[in-house]
CSV table of C-alpha atoms and ligand atoms in Angstrom, one decimal:
chain,number,residue,atom,x,y,z
A,26,MET,CA,24.7,-47.3,-27.1
A,27,SER,CA,21.1,-48.1,-26.8
A,28,HIS,CA,19.0,-46.9,-23.9
A,29,THR,CA,16.0,-48.9,-24.9
A,30,SER,CA,15.0,-51.8,-22.6
A,31,SER,CA,12.4,-54.5,-22.8
A,32,LEU,CA,10.3,-53.0,-20.0
A,33,PRO,CA,6.5,-53.1,-20.4
A,34,ALA,CA,5.0,-50.7,-22.9
A,35,GLU,CA,2.6,-47.9,-22.0
A,36,PRO,CA,-1.2,-48.6,-22.5
A,37,ALA,CA,-2.7,-46.9,-25.5
A,38,LEU,CA,-4.6,-44.3,-23.7
A,39,HIS,CA,-3.3,-43.4,-20.3
A,40,PRO,CA,-6.1,-42.9,-17.7
A,41,ASP,CA,-4.5,-39.6,-16.8
A,42,THR,CA,-5.7,-38.2,-20.1
A,43,LEU,CA,-9.1,-37.5,-18.4
A,44,PHE,CA,-8.9,-35.1,-15.5
A,45,ASP,CA,-12.2,-33.9,-13.9
A,46,GLY,CA,-13.9,-35.1,-17.1
A,47,VAL,CA,-11.6,-32.9,-19.3
A,48,ASP,CA,-9.5,-34.5,-22.0
A,49,LEU,CA,-6.1,-33.0,-21.3
A,50,ARG,CA,-4.7,-33.7,-24.7
A,51,ARG,CA,-7.5,-31.7,-26.3
A,52,LEU,CA,-7.1,-29.0,-23.7
A,53,ALA,CA,-3.4,-28.8,-24.6
A,54,GLU,CA,-4.3,-28.3,-28.2
A,55,ARG,CA,-6.3,-25.1,-27.2
A,56,ILE,CA,-4.0,-23.8,-24.5
A,57,PRO,CA,-0.2,-23.5,-25.2
A,58,THR,CA,2.0,-25.3,-22.7
A,59,PRO,CA,3.2,-25.0,-20.1
A,60,PHE,CA,0.1,-24.5,-18.0
A,61,HIS,CA,-1.2,-25.7,-14.6
A,62,ALA,CA,-4.6,-27.4,-14.5
A,63,TYR,CA,-6.6,-27.9,-11.3
A,64,SER,CA,-9.6,-30.1,-10.6
A,65,ALA,CA,-12.3,-28.2,-8.7
A,66,SER,CA,-14.1,-31.5,-7.9
A,67,ALA,CA,-10.9,-33.0,-6.4
A,68,ILE,CA,-10.4,-29.9,-4.2
A,69,ARG,CA,-14.0,-30.0,-3.0
A,70,ALA,CA,-13.7,-33.7,-2.3
A,71,ARG,CA,-10.7,-33.0,-0.1
A,72,ILE,CA,-12.5,-30.3,1.8
A,73,ASP,CA,-15.6,-32.5,2.3
A,74,GLY,CA,-13.5,-35.5,3.4
A,75,LEU,CA,-11.6,-33.5,6.0
A,76,GLN,CA,-14.8,-31.8,7.3
A,77,GLN,CA,-16.5,-35.1,7.6
A,78,ALA,CA,-13.6,-36.5,9.6
A,79,LEU,CA,-13.8,-33.6,12.0
A,80,GLN,CA,-17.6,-33.9,12.5
A,81,GLY,CA,-18.7,-33.3,16.0
A,82,LEU,CA,-15.7,-31.0,16.7
A,83,ASP,CA,-16.0,-27.2,16.6
A,84,ALA,CA,-13.4,-27.0,13.9
A,85,THR,CA,-12.8,-24.4,11.2
A,86,LEU,CA,-10.6,-25.0,8.2
A,87,CYS,CA,-8.3,-22.0,7.4
A,88,TYR,CA,-6.7,-22.9,4.1
A,89,ALA,CA,-3.0,-22.0,3.9
A,90,VAL,CA,-3.2,-19.5,1.0
A,91,LYS,CA,0.5,-20.0,0.2
A,92,ALA,CA,-0.1,-23.5,-1.2
A,93,ASN,CA,-2.1,-22.1,-4.1
A,94,SER,CA,-3.1,-18.5,-4.0
A,95,ASN,CA,-5.0,-18.2,-7.3
A,96,LEU,CA,-8.1,-16.1,-6.8
A,97,ALA,CA,-10.3,-18.8,-8.3
A,98,ILE,CA,-9.1,-21.4,-5.9
A,99,LEU,CA,-9.6,-18.9,-3.0
A,100,GLN,CA,-13.1,-18.2,-4.3
A,101,LEU,CA,-13.8,-22.0,-4.3
A,102,MET,CA,-12.6,-22.1,-0.7
A,103,ALA,CA,-14.8,-19.1,0.2
A,104,LYS,CA,-17.9,-20.8,-1.3
A,105,ALA,CA,-17.1,-23.9,0.7
A,106,GLY,CA,-17.1,-21.9,3.9
A,107,VAL,CA,-13.3,-22.4,4.3
A,108,GLY,CA,-11.3,-19.6,5.9
A,109,ALA,CA,-7.7,-18.6,5.3
A,110,ASP,CA,-4.3,-18.8,6.9
A,111,ILE,CA,-2.3,-15.9,5.6
A,112,VAL,CA,1.3,-14.8,6.0
A,113,SER,CA,1.5,-11.4,4.2
A,114,SER,CA,-0.6,-8.4,3.3
A,115,GLY,CA,-0.6,-9.8,-0.2
A,116,GLU,CA,-2.3,-12.9,0.9
A,117,LEU,CA,-4.7,-10.9,3.1
A,118,TRP,CA,-5.6,-8.9,0.1
A,119,ARG,CA,-6.2,-12.0,-2.0
A,120,ALA,CA,-8.3,-13.7,0.6
A,121,LEU,CA,-10.5,-10.7,1.2
A,122,HIS,CA,-10.8,-10.1,-2.5
A,123,ALA,CA,-11.9,-13.7,-3.1
A,124,GLY,CA,-14.7,-13.2,-0.5
A,125,ILE,CA,-13.2,-15.0,2.5
A,126,PRO,CA,-14.6,-13.1,5.5
A,127,ALA,CA,-12.0,-11.4,7.7
A,128,GLN,CA,-13.5,-13.3,10.7
A,129,ARG,CA,-12.3,-16.5,9.1
A,130,ILE,CA,-8.7,-15.3,8.5
A,131,VAL,CA,-5.7,-16.1,10.8
A,132,PHE,CA,-2.3,-14.4,10.3
A,133,SER,CA,0.9,-16.5,10.8
A,134,GLY,CA,4.5,-15.7,10.1
A,135,VAL,CA,7.7,-14.5,11.9
A,136,GLY,CA,8.1,-11.3,10.0
A,137,LYS,CA,4.8,-9.4,10.2
A,138,THR,CA,5.6,-5.7,9.6
A,139,ALA,CA,3.9,-2.8,11.3
A,140,ALA,CA,2.1,-2.0,8.0
A,141,GLU,CA,0.9,-5.6,7.7
A,142,ILE,CA,-0.4,-5.7,11.3
A,143,ALA,CA,-2.2,-2.4,10.7
A,144,GLU,CA,-3.9,-3.7,7.6
A,145,ALA,CA,-5.0,-6.9,9.3
A,146,LEU,CA,-6.3,-5.0,12.3
A,147,ALA,CA,-8.2,-2.6,10.1
A,148,ALA,CA,-9.7,-5.6,8.2
A,149,GLY,CA,-10.8,-7.2,11.5
A,150,ILE,CA,-9.2,-10.6,11.0
A,151,GLN,CA,-10.0,-13.4,13.5
A,152,ARG,CA,-6.6,-13.7,15.1
A,153,PHE,CA,-2.9,-13.2,14.9
A,154,ASN,CA,-0.6,-16.2,15.5
A,155,VAL,CA,2.2,-14.4,17.3
A,156,GLU,CA,5.7,-15.8,16.9
A,157,SER,CA,8.0,-13.5,19.0
A,158,ALA,CA,8.0,-11.1,22.0
A,159,ASP,CA,8.9,-8.3,19.7
A,160,GLU,CA,5.8,-9.0,17.5
A,161,LEU,CA,3.6,-9.1,20.7
A,162,GLU,CA,4.9,-5.6,21.7
A,163,LEU,CA,4.3,-4.3,18.2
A,164,LEU,CA,0.8,-5.8,18.1
A,165,GLN,CA,0.0,-4.1,21.4
A,166,GLN,CA,1.3,-0.8,20.2
A,167,MET,CA,-0.6,-0.9,16.9
A,168,ALA,CA,-3.9,-2.1,18.4
A,169,ALA,CA,-3.6,0.7,21.0
A,170,GLU,CA,-3.1,3.3,18.3
A,171,LEU,CA,-6.1,2.0,16.5
A,172,HIS,CA,-8.2,1.7,19.7
A,173,VAL,CA,-9.0,-1.9,19.0
A,174,THR,CA,-8.4,-5.2,20.7
A,175,ALA,CA,-6.3,-7.7,18.8
A,176,HIS,CA,-7.1,-11.4,19.2
A,177,ALA,CA,-4.0,-13.4,19.4
A,178,ALA,CA,-2.7,-16.9,19.8
A,179,VAL,CA,0.9,-17.7,20.7
A,180,ARG,CA,2.6,-20.0,18.3
A,181,ILE,CA,4.2,-22.8,20.3
A,182,ASN,CA,7.4,-24.3,19.0
A,183,PRO,CA,6.9,-27.8,20.6
A,184,ASP,CA,10.4,-29.1,19.6
A,185,VAL,CA,9.0,-32.0,17.7
A,186,ASP,CA,10.7,-33.7,14.7
A,187,ALA,CA,8.1,-33.8,12.0
A,188,GLN,CA,10.2,-36.4,10.1
A,189,THR,CA,10.0,-34.4,6.9
A,190,HIS,CA,12.4,-32.6,4.6
A,191,ALA,CA,14.7,-30.2,6.7
A,192,LYS,CA,13.6,-27.2,4.6
A,193,ILE,CA,10.0,-27.7,5.5
A,194,SER,CA,10.3,-28.7,9.1
A,195,THR,CA,9.2,-25.9,11.4
A,196,GLY,CA,8.6,-27.3,14.9
A,197,LYS,CA,12.2,-28.0,16.1
A,198,ALA,CA,13.8,-25.7,18.7
A,199,GLU,CA,16.4,-24.7,16.1
A,200,ASN,CA,13.8,-23.5,13.6
A,201,LYS,CA,12.8,-19.8,13.4
A,202,PHE,CA,9.1,-20.4,14.1
A,203,GLY,CA,7.1,-19.9,17.4
A,204,VAL,CA,8.3,-19.7,20.9
A,205,SER,CA,9.0,-22.2,23.7
A,206,ILE,CA,6.3,-23.2,26.2
A,207,ASP,CA,8.4,-21.5,28.9
A,208,GLU,CA,8.3,-18.2,27.0
A,209,ALA,CA,4.6,-18.6,26.1
A,210,ARG,CA,3.9,-19.1,29.9
A,211,ARG,CA,5.5,-15.8,30.6
A,212,TRP,CA,3.4,-14.1,28.0
A,213,PHE,CA,0.2,-15.3,29.7
A,214,ASP,CA,1.5,-14.4,33.1
A,215,GLN,CA,2.3,-10.9,32.0
A,216,ALA,CA,-0.9,-10.5,29.8
A,217,ALA,CA,-1.8,-7.3,31.7
A,218,ARG,CA,1.1,-5.6,30.0
A,219,HIS,CA,-0.7,-5.9,26.7
A,220,PRO,CA,-4.2,-4.5,27.4
A,221,ASN,CA,-5.0,-4.3,23.7
A,222,VAL,CA,-4.1,-7.9,23.0
A,223,ARG,CA,-6.5,-10.6,24.0
A,224,LEU,CA,-4.1,-13.5,24.2
A,225,ASP,CA,-6.4,-16.4,24.4
A,226,GLY,CA,-5.3,-18.9,21.8
A,227,LEU,CA,-2.6,-21.5,21.1
A,228,HIS,CA,-1.1,-22.3,17.8
A,229,VAL,CA,1.2,-25.0,16.6
A,230,HIS,CA,2.5,-26.0,13.1
A,231,ILE,CA,5.4,-28.4,13.0
A,232,GLY,CA,6.0,-28.7,9.3
A,233,SER,CA,4.7,-29.8,5.9
A,234,GLN,CA,4.3,-33.0,3.9
A,235,ILE,CA,4.1,-35.1,7.1
A,236,LEU,CA,3.3,-38.7,6.5
A,237,SER,CA,3.3,-40.1,10.0
A,238,VAL,CA,0.7,-39.3,12.6
A,239,GLU,CA,3.2,-39.7,15.5
A,240,PRO,CA,4.7,-36.2,15.2
A,241,PHE,CA,1.2,-34.7,15.2
A,242,ARG,CA,0.3,-36.7,18.3
A,243,LEU,CA,3.4,-35.5,20.1
A,244,ALA,CA,2.9,-31.9,19.2
A,245,PHE,CA,-0.9,-31.9,20.0
A,246,ALA,CA,-0.2,-33.6,23.4
A,247,ARG,CA,2.3,-30.9,24.3
A,248,VAL,CA,-0.1,-28.2,23.3
A,249,ALA,CA,-2.9,-29.9,25.2
A,250,ALA,CA,-0.9,-30.2,28.4
A,251,PHE,CA,-0.1,-26.5,28.1
A,252,TRP,CA,-3.7,-25.6,27.5
A,253,ARG,CA,-4.7,-27.5,30.7
A,254,GLU,CA,-2.0,-25.9,32.7
A,255,LEU,CA,-3.1,-22.4,31.5
A,256,GLU,CA,-6.7,-23.1,32.3
A,257,ASP,CA,-5.7,-24.3,35.8
A,258,ALA,CA,-3.8,-21.0,36.2
A,259,GLY,CA,-7.0,-19.1,35.3
A,260,HIS,CA,-6.2,-18.2,31.7
A,261,ALA,CA,-9.2,-18.9,29.5
A,262,ILE,CA,-8.2,-20.4,26.1
A,263,ALA,CA,-10.8,-19.7,23.3
A,264,SER,CA,-9.0,-21.4,20.4
A,265,ILE,CA,-6.4,-23.9,19.6
A,266,ASP,CA,-5.0,-23.9,16.0
A,267,VAL,CA,-3.3,-27.2,15.1
A,268,GLY,CA,-1.7,-25.8,11.9
A,269,GLY,CA,-1.3,-27.7,8.6
A,270,GLY,CA,1.2,-30.3,7.5
A,271,LEU,CA,-0.9,-33.2,6.2
A,272,GLY,CA,1.2,-35.0,3.6
A,273,VAL,CA,0.0,-36.3,0.2
A,274,ARG,CA,1.1,-39.1,-2.2
A,275,TYR,CA,3.7,-37.9,-4.6
A,276,ARG,CA,4.9,-41.3,-5.6
A,277,ASP,CA,3.9,-45.0,-5.3
A,278,GLY,CA,4.7,-46.3,-1.8
A,279,GLN,CA,4.0,-43.1,0.0
A,280,VAL,CA,1.0,-43.6,2.3
A,281,PRO,CA,-0.6,-40.4,3.4
A,282,ILE,CA,-2.3,-40.1,6.8
A,283,ALA,CA,-6.0,-40.9,6.5
A,284,PRO,CA,-8.2,-37.9,7.5
A,285,ALA,CA,-9.9,-40.1,10.1
A,286,ASP,CA,-6.5,-40.9,11.7
A,287,TYR,CA,-5.5,-37.3,11.7
A,288,ALA,CA,-8.9,-36.3,13.2
A,289,ALA,CA,-8.5,-39.1,15.8
A,290,ALA,CA,-5.1,-37.6,16.9
A,291,ILE,CA,-6.8,-34.2,17.3
A,292,ARG,CA,-9.7,-35.8,19.3
A,293,GLU,CA,-7.3,-37.8,21.4
A,294,ALA,CA,-5.4,-34.7,22.6
A,295,LEU,CA,-8.0,-32.0,22.3
A,296,GLY,CA,-11.4,-33.7,22.3
A,297,ALA,CA,-12.2,-32.2,25.7
A,298,PHE,CA,-11.3,-28.7,24.6
A,299,LYS,CA,-14.5,-26.6,24.7
A,300,GLY,CA,-13.3,-23.7,22.5
A,301,ARG,CA,-12.8,-23.5,18.8
A,302,LEU,CA,-10.3,-25.6,16.9
A,303,LEU,CA,-8.6,-24.2,13.8
A,304,LEU,CA,-6.8,-26.1,11.1
A,305,GLU,CA,-4.5,-24.7,8.4
A,306,PRO,CA,-4.3,-27.3,5.7
A,307,GLY,CA,-2.6,-26.2,2.5
A,308,ARG,CA,-1.1,-29.0,0.5
A,309,TYR,CA,-3.7,-31.6,1.5
A,310,LEU,CA,-6.5,-29.7,-0.1
A,311,VAL,CA,-4.9,-28.8,-3.5
A,312,ALA,CA,-1.7,-30.8,-4.3
A,313,GLU,CA,-3.2,-33.8,-5.9
A,314,ALA,CA,-5.8,-31.7,-7.6
A,315,GLY,CA,-3.2,-30.1,-9.8
A,316,VAL,CA,-1.1,-31.2,-12.8
A,317,LEU,CA,1.4,-29.3,-14.9
A,318,LEU,CA,1.0,-29.8,-18.7
A,319,THR,CA,4.2,-29.4,-20.7
A,320,ARG,CA,5.6,-30.5,-24.1
A,321,VAL,CA,8.9,-32.0,-25.1
A,322,ILE,CA,11.0,-29.4,-26.8
A,323,ARG,CA,13.7,-31.9,-27.7
A,324,VAL,CA,15.6,-35.0,-26.7
A,325,LYS,CA,19.3,-34.4,-26.3
A,326,GLN,CA,21.8,-37.3,-26.2
A,327,GLY,CA,24.7,-36.3,-24.0
A,328,ASP,CA,27.9,-38.4,-23.6
A,329,ARG,CA,26.7,-39.9,-20.3
A,330,ARG,CA,22.9,-39.1,-20.1
A,331,ARG,CA,20.0,-38.7,-22.3
A,332,PHE,CA,18.1,-35.4,-21.6
A,333,LEU,CA,14.4,-34.8,-22.1
A,334,VAL,CA,14.1,-31.0,-22.4
A,335,LEU,CA,10.6,-29.8,-21.5
A,336,ASP,CA,9.0,-26.4,-22.1
A,337,ALA,CA,8.3,-26.2,-18.3
A,338,ALA,CA,11.1,-25.3,-16.1
A,339,MET,CA,12.1,-24.7,-12.4
A,340,ASN,CA,10.5,-21.3,-12.7
A,341,ASP,CA,7.1,-23.0,-13.2
A,342,LEU,CA,7.7,-25.8,-10.6
A,343,LEU,CA,10.5,-25.2,-8.2
A,344,ARG,CA,10.0,-28.2,-5.8
A,345,PRO,CA,12.3,-30.7,-7.6
A,346,SER,CA,15.1,-28.1,-7.8
A,347,LEU,CA,14.6,-26.8,-4.2
A,348,TYR,CA,13.9,-30.0,-2.3
A,349,GLU,CA,14.8,-32.7,-4.8
A,350,ALA,CA,11.1,-33.5,-4.6
A,351,TRP,CA,9.8,-36.4,-6.6
A,352,HIS,CA,6.9,-35.7,-9.0
A,353,ASP,CA,5.5,-38.4,-11.3
A,354,ILE,CA,6.0,-37.6,-14.9
A,355,VAL,CA,3.4,-39.1,-17.2
A,356,PRO,CA,3.6,-38.8,-21.0
A,357,LEU,CA,0.1,-38.7,-22.7
A,358,LEU,CA,0.7,-40.8,-25.8
A,359,ASP,CA,-1.4,-42.4,-28.5
A,360,GLY,CA,0.2,-45.9,-28.3
A,361,PRO,CA,2.8,-48.0,-26.7
A,362,ARG,CA,6.5,-47.2,-27.1
A,363,PRO,CA,9.6,-48.9,-25.7
A,364,HIS,CA,11.0,-47.4,-22.5
A,365,CYS,CA,14.3,-45.7,-21.7
A,366,ARG,CA,15.8,-43.5,-19.1
A,367,TYR,CA,16.0,-39.7,-19.2
A,368,ASP,CA,17.2,-36.8,-17.1
A,369,VAL,CA,14.1,-34.6,-17.4
A,370,VAL,CA,15.1,-31.0,-17.5
A,371,GLY,CA,13.8,-27.5,-18.3
A,372,PRO,CA,15.3,-24.9,-20.6
A,373,VAL,CA,16.6,-22.6,-17.7
A,374,CYS,CA,20.3,-22.1,-17.6
A,375,GLU,CA,21.0,-23.9,-14.4
A,376,THR,CA,22.0,-27.5,-13.8
A,377,GLY,CA,19.4,-27.5,-10.9
A,378,ASP,CA,16.7,-27.0,-13.5
A,379,THR,CA,16.0,-30.7,-13.3
A,380,PHE,CA,12.7,-32.4,-12.7
A,381,ALA,CA,14.0,-36.0,-12.5
A,382,VAL,CA,17.2,-37.9,-12.8
A,383,GLU,CA,17.4,-41.2,-14.7
A,384,ARG,CA,13.6,-41.4,-14.9
A,385,GLU,CA,12.3,-44.4,-16.8
A,386,LEU,CA,9.8,-43.2,-19.4
A,387,PRO,CA,8.5,-44.2,-22.9
A,388,GLU,CA,10.7,-42.9,-25.7
A,389,LEU,CA,9.6,-39.4,-26.4
A,390,ARG,CA,10.0,-36.9,-29.2
A,391,SER,CA,9.7,-33.2,-29.8
A,392,GLY,CA,6.1,-32.1,-29.3
A,393,ASP,CA,4.9,-35.0,-27.1
A,394,LEU,CA,2.7,-34.0,-24.3
A,395,VAL,CA,3.8,-34.7,-20.8
A,396,LEU,CA,2.0,-34.3,-17.5
A,397,ILE,CA,3.8,-33.6,-14.2
A,398,ARG,CA,1.6,-34.8,-11.3
A,399,THR,CA,0.7,-33.4,-7.9
A,400,THR,CA,1.6,-29.8,-8.7
A,401,GLY,CA,-1.5,-28.1,-7.3
A,402,ALA,CA,0.3,-27.0,-4.1
A,403,TYR,CA,3.5,-25.0,-4.0
A,404,GLY,CA,3.6,-25.1,-7.8
A,405,ALA,CA,2.2,-21.9,-9.4
A,406,SER,CA,2.4,-20.1,-6.0
A,407,MET,CA,6.2,-20.6,-6.0
A,408,ALA,CA,6.7,-19.7,-9.6
A,409,SER,CA,8.9,-16.9,-10.9
A,410,THR,CA,9.8,-15.3,-14.2
A,411,TYR,CA,13.5,-16.4,-13.9
A,412,ASN,CA,15.2,-16.3,-17.3
A,413,SER,CA,12.4,-13.9,-18.4
A,414,ARG,CA,9.9,-16.8,-18.8
A,415,PRO,CA,6.4,-15.4,-18.3
A,416,LEU,CA,4.2,-17.0,-15.6
A,417,ALA,CA,2.3,-20.0,-17.0
A,418,ALA,CA,-1.5,-20.0,-17.4
A,419,GLU,CA,-3.7,-21.7,-14.8
A,420,VAL,CA,-6.9,-23.5,-15.7
A,421,LEU,CA,-9.7,-24.7,-13.5
A,422,LEU,CA,-11.4,-27.9,-14.5
A,423,GLU,CA,-14.8,-29.1,-13.5
A,424,ARG,CA,-16.9,-32.0,-14.8
A,425,GLY,CA,-15.8,-31.8,-18.4
A,426,ARG,CA,-15.5,-28.0,-18.6
A,427,HIS,CA,-12.5,-25.7,-18.2
A,428,ALA,CA,-12.0,-22.0,-17.3
A,429,ILE,CA,-8.8,-20.1,-17.6
A,430,VAL,CA,-8.2,-18.6,-14.1
A,431,ARG,CA,-4.9,-17.0,-14.9
A,432,ARG,CA,-4.0,-16.2,-18.5
A,433,ARG,CA,-0.4,-16.7,-19.5
A,434,GLN,CA,1.5,-13.6,-18.5
A,435,SER,CA,2.3,-11.5,-21.5
A,436,LEU,CA,5.8,-10.0,-22.0
A,437,GLU,CA,4.3,-6.6,-21.3
A,438,ASP,CA,2.8,-7.9,-18.0
A,439,MET,CA,6.1,-9.4,-17.2
A,440,VAL,CA,8.0,-6.1,-17.4
A,441,ALA,CA,5.1,-3.9,-16.0
A,442,GLY,CA,6.5,-1.5,-13.5
A,443,GLU,CA,10.0,-1.6,-14.9
A,444,GLN,CA,11.1,1.7,-16.4
A,445,PRO,CA,14.2,3.4,-17.8
A,446,ALA,CA,16.2,5.4,-15.2
A,447,SER,CA,15.0,8.7,-16.4
A,448,HIS,CA,14.0,10.4,-13.1
A,449,TRP,CA,17.0,10.7,-10.9
A,450,GLU,CA,16.4,12.1,-7.4
A,451,SER,CA,18.4,12.6,-4.2
A,452,ALA,CA,17.0,11.1,-1.0
B,11,LIG,N1,0.3,-23.1,8.5
B,11,LIG,C1,1.5,-22.5,8.6
B,11,LIG,C2,1.8,-21.6,9.7
B,11,LIG,C3,2.5,-22.8,7.6
B,11,LIG,O1,3.7,-22.2,7.7
B,11,LIG,C4,2.2,-23.7,6.5
B,11,LIG,C5,3.1,-24.0,5.5
B,11,LIG,C6,0.9,-24.3,6.5
B,11,LIG,C7,0.0,-24.0,7.6
B,11,LIG,C8,0.4,-25.2,5.5
B,11,LIG,O2,1.1,-26.4,5.5
B,11,LIG,P1,0.7,-27.6,4.5
B,11,LIG,O3,-0.7,-28.1,5.0
B,11,LIG,O4,0.6,-27.1,3.1
B,11,LIG,O5,1.8,-28.6,4.7
B,11,LIG,N2,7.1,-25.0,-0.3
B,11,LIG,C9,7.1,-26.2,0.5
B,11,LIG,C10,6.1,-26.2,1.6
B,11,LIG,C11,6.3,-25.0,2.6
B,11,LIG,C12,5.2,-25.0,3.7
B,11,LIG,C13,5.3,-23.7,4.4
B,11,LIG,N3,4.3,-23.6,5.4
B,11,LIG,C14,6.9,-27.4,-0.4
B,11,LIG,O6,6.7,-27.2,-1.6
B,11,LIG,O7,7.0,-28.6,0.0
């Protein structure tokens, strides 16, 4: 049975070989695969593009740290004047450590603990995006104990369908995020009950990888109507945070929203707002700036399928396993080869450790270098050591040069903190 077809052959040198001026094939001779590589220039271009589109608005970018939390990436954000959207004290620590001022940090998430709230209050972050009545009570209590005033926004759940993957949609009434406008209205009406919380902000984030501007328009319109209603009722609103969610191109045919169109949707709903606008882009700033470099371990011919076994796995890039997400897979080869179809898999002992099914690629052999595209967001940050595979290295590229910004985890690093059960105690 032959899997070879007469499809067009690959060009001799794929343009993807050069990334931010760095020859990835030469890089992969120096750094063992798998590793993540990020283009600093591409990230900066995204920041600049978004900032330009927002010109004239009092808008601050607060990068969603969860998308890629490497300290070098956060340092790049800090230098560009970008703040942070955090969801844990770990992310708070990273953001501060990277030099992002506390005054540019906003804290989102449904499960903030008392300890995390205390840390964020002590650091003096800009504001808490509060997601439940219980959290509001806790914030009041903690701020009173510390004799400070917490600045807070209520996260509105606008009940809008973001038209994205169900696992990354957050703005529907059945999702765990935010509160209804009815509940938020009560919070403002009863603000006197929380003297240590200055509730003067609105926040909305409806989901991620959004490719149509319509859901944004709907959500922003609902928030804008609520802001006007609150102002009419005498509640001053100092900031409106429009969240993140801008999608990127993972495959041909996907058309991301142009920054100008996104900014137009913000202007249309909130152009008259006199306070500060906050944005929490994650994926948009970093996804397309990242690639995962991996080599073919072997080709395995099964009875029904031909498997391409890579040295990267679901522990290095979870998105295909978790969301059946498409990532382009591009072999970096010397010359043309006939094409065939592969199931592209990793070495992890799970059938779900699959990057692609029946993907058409040039014929590959053991040792060939393969690039997986658009992995700068939710790649390394979602990695694990499953199957005791150490975390992959991360490399920052810029105009022909590279710097290792995370060394490959050693086996000792991997087990650090584990110990034999030699000290038994009774609670
Ligand atoms: N703000 C909040 C409150 C968020 O929850 C998120 C993402 C963002 C901002 C940034 O969203 P972005 O601009 O990146 O779309 N692991 C998934 C994505 C999960 C997004 C979670 N929240 C994936 O790999 O597709």
